[in-house]
Amino acid sequence: MSDPVHGADASGLRERLPQKPDVPQKADSIGTAQEAVRALNDDEAAATKDEKDKKTFGRTLNGEVFTVPHTEDMVSQLFDPTQPKNASDIAIVTVLVYLCLLLYFLPQSWKVPVFAVIFLFWRMCYNAGIGWLLHNQSHHKRLVVWAKKSHIFDNPKTGTNPYPFLYKLLKQEMEAKIPKDYSFED
């Protein structure tokens, strides 16, 4: 196909997505989406913005390009009084207080062995659990299949979600952690 104005052949060129990063966009192909994400992320990296104002872009398996919501680091989220809190933050702080009390009340000779066992136990659980989840998601898409099968992320107003309380809890947890640029329904 030739460009009638310039006489150039444009048949080998790939289509680029328009630069509208705030609105999720559907690309024609995965290659187009991948290229659009690279271009958008490169533009943001080159921009002279404050680090908090920079955006990161991602894509879904079907080629939808979207803005990745900004999240704070966990320590800031837990201990900064200006950050919004949710039920999981309260649970984590409660466990940390319990561990501090345990450290205070344990005899000196027991502190190192007890905390070593606690650390090793939870570290192995974390590594095994995350490893299992990531393996099953990467190779079998099990988390996505489970979410679709259980209808856990379907809006309860549709009548297809058998767990409206869990939906509401997840929505509150996510929206409290990511106050801007995020909508649970979207």
mmCIF file of C-alpha atoms in Angstrom:
data_model
loop_
_atom_site.group_PDB
_atom_site.id
_atom_site.type_symbol
_atom_site.label_atom_id
_atom_site.label_comp_id
_atom_site.label_asym_id
_atom_site.label_seq_id
_atom_site.Cartn_x
_atom_site.Cartn_y
_atom_site.Cartn_z
ATOM 1 C CA MET A 1 0.000 0.000 0.000
ATOM 2 C CA SER A 2 1.517 3.323 -1.017
ATOM 3 C CA ASP A 3 0.994 6.701 0.571
ATOM 4 C CA PRO A 4 -0.536 8.806 -2.229
ATOM 5 C CA VAL A 5 0.984 12.032 -0.870
ATOM 6 C CA HIS A 6 4.562 10.885 -0.231
ATOM 7 C CA GLY A 7 4.712 7.785 -2.433
ATOM 8 C CA ALA A 8 5.991 5.646 0.511
ATOM 9 C CA ASP A 9 5.044 2.028 1.083
ATOM 10 C CA ALA A 10 3.372 1.721 4.537
ATOM 11 C CA SER A 11 2.390 -1.963 4.339
ATOM 12 C CA GLY A 12 5.215 -3.090 6.641
ATOM 13 C CA LEU A 13 4.445 -0.609 9.406
ATOM 14 C CA ARG A 14 2.669 -1.608 12.577
ATOM 15 C CA GLU A 15 -0.215 0.384 13.971
ATOM 16 C CA ARG A 16 0.494 2.292 17.199
ATOM 17 C CA LEU A 17 -2.147 2.895 19.825
ATOM 18 C CA PRO A 18 -3.153 6.512 20.390
ATOM 19 C CA GLN A 19 -1.466 8.030 23.428
ATOM 20 C CA LYS A 20 -4.441 8.055 25.836
ATOM 21 C CA PRO A 21 -2.907 6.382 28.890
ATOM 22 C CA ASP A 22 -5.752 7.132 31.337
ATOM 23 C CA VAL A 23 -8.286 5.110 29.369
ATOM 24 C CA PRO A 24 -7.762 1.335 28.929
ATOM 25 C CA GLN A 25 -7.244 0.653 25.234
ATOM 26 C CA LYS A 26 -7.666 -2.526 23.228
ATOM 27 C CA ALA A 27 -4.806 -3.185 20.839
ATOM 28 C CA ASP A 28 -5.188 -5.052 17.542
ATOM 29 C CA SER A 29 -2.497 -7.529 18.504
ATOM 30 C CA ILE A 30 -0.292 -8.504 21.428
ATOM 31 C CA GLY A 31 2.724 -7.069 19.590
ATOM 32 C CA THR A 32 0.975 -3.722 19.208
ATOM 33 C CA ALA A 33 0.046 -3.732 22.898
ATOM 34 C CA GLN A 34 3.577 -4.653 23.932
ATOM 35 C CA GLU A 35 5.001 -1.848 21.789
ATOM 36 C CA ALA A 36 2.457 0.654 23.129
ATOM 37 C CA VAL A 37 3.335 -0.256 26.730
ATOM 38 C CA ARG A 38 7.053 0.153 25.997
ATOM 39 C CA ALA A 39 6.487 3.537 24.333
ATOM 40 C CA LEU A 40 4.246 4.821 27.134
ATOM 41 C CA ASN A 41 6.664 3.669 29.861
ATOM 42 C CA ASP A 42 9.636 5.185 27.987
ATOM 43 C CA ASP A 43 7.775 8.497 27.648
ATOM 44 C CA GLU A 44 7.025 8.504 31.393
ATOM 45 C CA ALA A 45 10.653 7.668 32.260
ATOM 46 C CA ALA A 46 11.893 10.537 30.095
ATOM 47 C CA ALA A 47 9.371 13.020 31.504
ATOM 48 C CA THR A 48 10.564 15.498 34.101
ATOM 49 C CA LYS A 49 7.897 14.630 36.653
ATOM 50 C CA ASP A 50 8.145 13.875 40.339
ATOM 51 C CA GLU A 51 8.547 10.118 40.881
ATOM 52 C CA LYS A 52 5.103 9.879 42.538
ATOM 53 C CA ASP A 53 3.440 11.522 39.521
ATOM 54 C CA LYS A 54 4.957 9.147 36.982
ATOM 55 C CA LYS A 55 2.706 6.378 35.705
ATOM 56 C CA THR A 56 3.466 2.795 34.797
ATOM 57 C CA PHE A 57 1.586 0.985 32.057
ATOM 58 C CA GLY A 58 0.819 -2.678 31.602
ATOM 59 C CA ARG A 59 -1.126 -4.965 29.306
ATOM 60 C CA THR A 60 -3.452 -7.892 29.711
ATOM 61 C CA LEU A 61 -3.095 -11.172 27.846
ATOM 62 C CA ASN A 62 -5.788 -10.108 25.390
ATOM 63 C CA GLY A 63 -3.918 -6.896 24.487
ATOM 64 C CA GLU A 64 -5.637 -4.298 26.657
ATOM 65 C CA VAL A 65 -3.264 -1.498 27.703
ATOM 66 C CA PHE A 66 -3.978 0.026 31.130
ATOM 67 C CA THR A 67 -2.453 2.313 33.766
ATOM 68 C CA VAL A 68 -0.967 0.410 36.713
ATOM 69 C CA PRO A 69 -2.224 2.099 39.905
ATOM 70 C CA HIS A 70 0.407 3.669 42.194
ATOM 71 C CA THR A 71 0.895 1.944 45.553
ATOM 72 C CA GLU A 72 2.990 2.971 48.533
ATOM 73 C CA ASP A 73 5.622 0.717 50.040
ATOM 74 C CA MET A 74 4.416 -1.499 52.875
ATOM 75 C CA VAL A 75 6.330 0.214 55.689
ATOM 76 C CA SER A 76 4.923 3.622 54.726
ATOM 77 C CA GLN A 77 1.477 2.114 54.358
ATOM 78 C CA LEU A 78 1.603 0.550 57.829
ATOM 79 C CA PHE A 79 3.249 3.244 59.914
ATOM 80 C CA ASP A 80 2.484 6.558 58.193
ATOM 81 C CA PRO A 81 -0.556 8.023 59.986
ATOM 82 C CA THR A 82 -1.526 9.994 56.858
ATOM 83 C CA GLN A 83 -1.940 6.797 54.809
ATOM 84 C CA PRO A 84 -5.371 5.143 54.802
ATOM 85 C CA LYS A 85 -5.649 1.954 56.862
ATOM 86 C CA ASN A 86 -7.712 -1.180 56.341
ATOM 87 C CA ALA A 87 -8.356 -4.509 58.072
ATOM 88 C CA SER A 88 -5.171 -6.178 56.816
ATOM 89 C CA ASP A 89 -3.055 -3.283 58.144
ATOM 90 C CA ILE A 90 -4.640 -3.670 61.575
ATOM 91 C CA ALA A 91 -3.991 -7.425 61.528
ATOM 92 C CA ILE A 92 -0.334 -6.937 60.562
ATOM 93 C CA VAL A 93 0.277 -4.281 63.229
ATOM 94 C CA THR A 94 -1.418 -6.527 65.808
ATOM 95 C CA VAL A 95 0.928 -9.414 64.954
ATOM 96 C CA LEU A 96 3.944 -7.083 65.121
ATOM 97 C CA VAL A 97 2.869 -5.836 68.569
ATOM 98 C CA TYR A 98 2.415 -9.458 69.692
ATOM 99 C CA LEU A 99 5.943 -10.308 68.489
ATOM 100 C CA CYS A 100 7.389 -7.271 70.296
ATOM 101 C CA LEU A 101 5.656 -8.388 73.499
ATOM 102 C CA LEU A 102 6.962 -11.905 72.996
ATOM 103 C CA LEU A 103 10.485 -10.513 72.584
ATOM 104 C CA TYR A 104 10.116 -8.502 75.785
ATOM 105 C CA PHE A 105 8.736 -11.312 77.950
ATOM 106 C CA LEU A 106 10.840 -14.265 76.746
ATOM 107 C CA PRO A 107 13.859 -15.206 78.843
ATOM 108 C CA GLN A 108 17.127 -13.981 77.320
ATOM 109 C CA SER A 109 18.340 -17.498 76.459
ATOM 110 C CA TRP A 110 15.155 -18.299 74.506
ATOM 111 C CA LYS A 111 14.908 -15.155 72.386
ATOM 112 C CA VAL A 112 17.281 -16.103 69.567
ATOM 113 C CA PRO A 113 16.127 -19.729 69.120
ATOM 114 C CA VAL A 114 12.402 -18.875 69.321
ATOM 115 C CA PHE A 115 12.648 -16.012 66.842
ATOM 116 C CA ALA A 116 14.893 -18.045 64.541
ATOM 117 C CA VAL A 117 12.256 -20.811 64.408
ATOM 118 C CA ILE A 118 9.447 -18.269 63.900
ATOM 119 C CA PHE A 119 11.393 -16.563 61.116
ATOM 120 C CA LEU A 120 12.338 -19.798 59.346
ATOM 121 C CA PHE A 121 8.788 -21.175 59.581
ATOM 122 C CA TRP A 122 7.131 -18.073 58.107
ATOM 123 C CA ARG A 123 9.857 -17.581 55.495
ATOM 124 C CA MET A 124 9.426 -21.168 54.250
ATOM 125 C CA CYS A 125 5.639 -20.759 54.220
ATOM 126 C CA TYR A 126 5.962 -17.513 52.274
ATOM 127 C CA ASN A 127 8.420 -18.920 49.717
ATOM 128 C CA ALA A 128 6.459 -22.139 49.226
ATOM 129 C CA GLY A 129 3.104 -20.354 49.073
ATOM 130 C CA ILE A 130 4.190 -17.631 46.645
ATOM 131 C CA GLY A 131 6.106 -20.170 44.574
ATOM 132 C CA TRP A 132 3.078 -22.460 44.314
ATOM 133 C CA LEU A 133 0.723 -19.570 43.464
ATOM 134 C CA LEU A 134 3.040 -18.088 40.826
ATOM 135 C CA HIS A 135 3.764 -21.478 39.264
ATOM 136 C CA ASN A 136 0.075 -22.375 39.005
ATOM 137 C CA GLN A 137 -0.871 -18.945 37.686
ATOM 138 C CA SER A 138 1.955 -18.874 35.128
ATOM 139 C CA HIS A 139 1.493 -22.388 33.825
ATOM 140 C CA HIS A 140 -2.213 -23.080 34.320
ATOM 141 C CA LYS A 141 -3.890 -19.663 34.945
ATOM 142 C CA ARG A 142 -5.455 -21.252 38.035
ATOM 143 C CA LEU A 143 -6.098 -17.989 39.911
ATOM 144 C CA VAL A 144 -7.921 -16.501 36.923
ATOM 145 C CA VAL A 145 -9.870 -19.734 36.393
ATOM 146 C CA TRP A 146 -10.792 -19.821 40.099
ATOM 147 C CA ALA A 147 -11.901 -16.164 40.091
ATOM 148 C CA LYS A 148 -14.081 -16.705 37.000
ATOM 149 C CA LYS A 149 -15.511 -19.990 38.287
ATOM 150 C CA SER A 150 -16.317 -18.638 41.762
ATOM 151 C CA HIS A 151 -17.682 -15.295 40.436
ATOM 152 C CA ILE A 152 -15.976 -13.657 43.412
ATOM 153 C CA PHE A 153 -15.260 -10.433 41.478
ATOM 154 C CA ASP A 154 -18.738 -10.159 39.926
ATOM 155 C CA ASN A 155 -20.675 -7.198 41.252
ATOM 156 C CA PRO A 156 -23.303 -8.567 43.703
ATOM 157 C CA LYS A 157 -25.925 -6.399 41.966
ATOM 158 C CA THR A 158 -25.756 -8.779 38.997
ATOM 159 C CA GLY A 159 -26.949 -11.642 41.205
ATOM 160 C CA THR A 160 -24.155 -14.012 40.068
ATOM 161 C CA ASN A 161 -21.832 -13.466 43.051
ATOM 162 C CA PRO A 162 -22.513 -16.007 45.825
ATOM 163 C CA TYR A 163 -20.176 -14.117 48.222
ATOM 164 C CA PRO A 164 -21.335 -10.461 48.399
ATOM 165 C CA PHE A 165 -19.668 -9.940 51.804
ATOM 166 C CA LEU A 166 -16.300 -11.108 50.448
ATOM 167 C CA TYR A 167 -16.711 -8.888 47.369
ATOM 168 C CA LYS A 168 -17.387 -5.872 49.605
ATOM 169 C CA LEU A 169 -14.394 -6.702 51.851
ATOM 170 C CA LEU A 170 -12.017 -7.096 48.880
ATOM 171 C CA LYS A 171 -13.314 -3.858 47.357
ATOM 172 C CA GLN A 172 -12.723 -1.941 50.616
ATOM 173 C CA GLU A 173 -9.245 -3.441 51.053
ATOM 174 C CA MET A 174 -8.138 -2.602 47.499
ATOM 175 C CA GLU A 175 -9.635 0.860 47.303
ATOM 176 C CA ALA A 176 -8.174 1.819 50.711
ATOM 177 C CA LYS A 177 -4.689 0.783 49.591
ATOM 178 C CA ILE A 178 -4.917 2.462 46.185
ATOM 179 C CA PRO A 179 -6.885 5.679 46.738
ATOM 180 C CA LYS A 180 -6.327 7.266 43.323
ATOM 181 C CA ASP A 181 -6.249 5.929 39.751
ATOM 182 C CA TYR A 182 -8.105 2.766 40.763
ATOM 183 C CA SER A 183 -11.635 1.489 40.533
ATOM 184 C CA PHE A 184 -12.392 -2.016 41.763
ATOM 185 C CA GLU A 185 -15.273 -2.409 39.309
ATOM 186 C CA ASP A 186 -13.101 -1.548 36.302
#
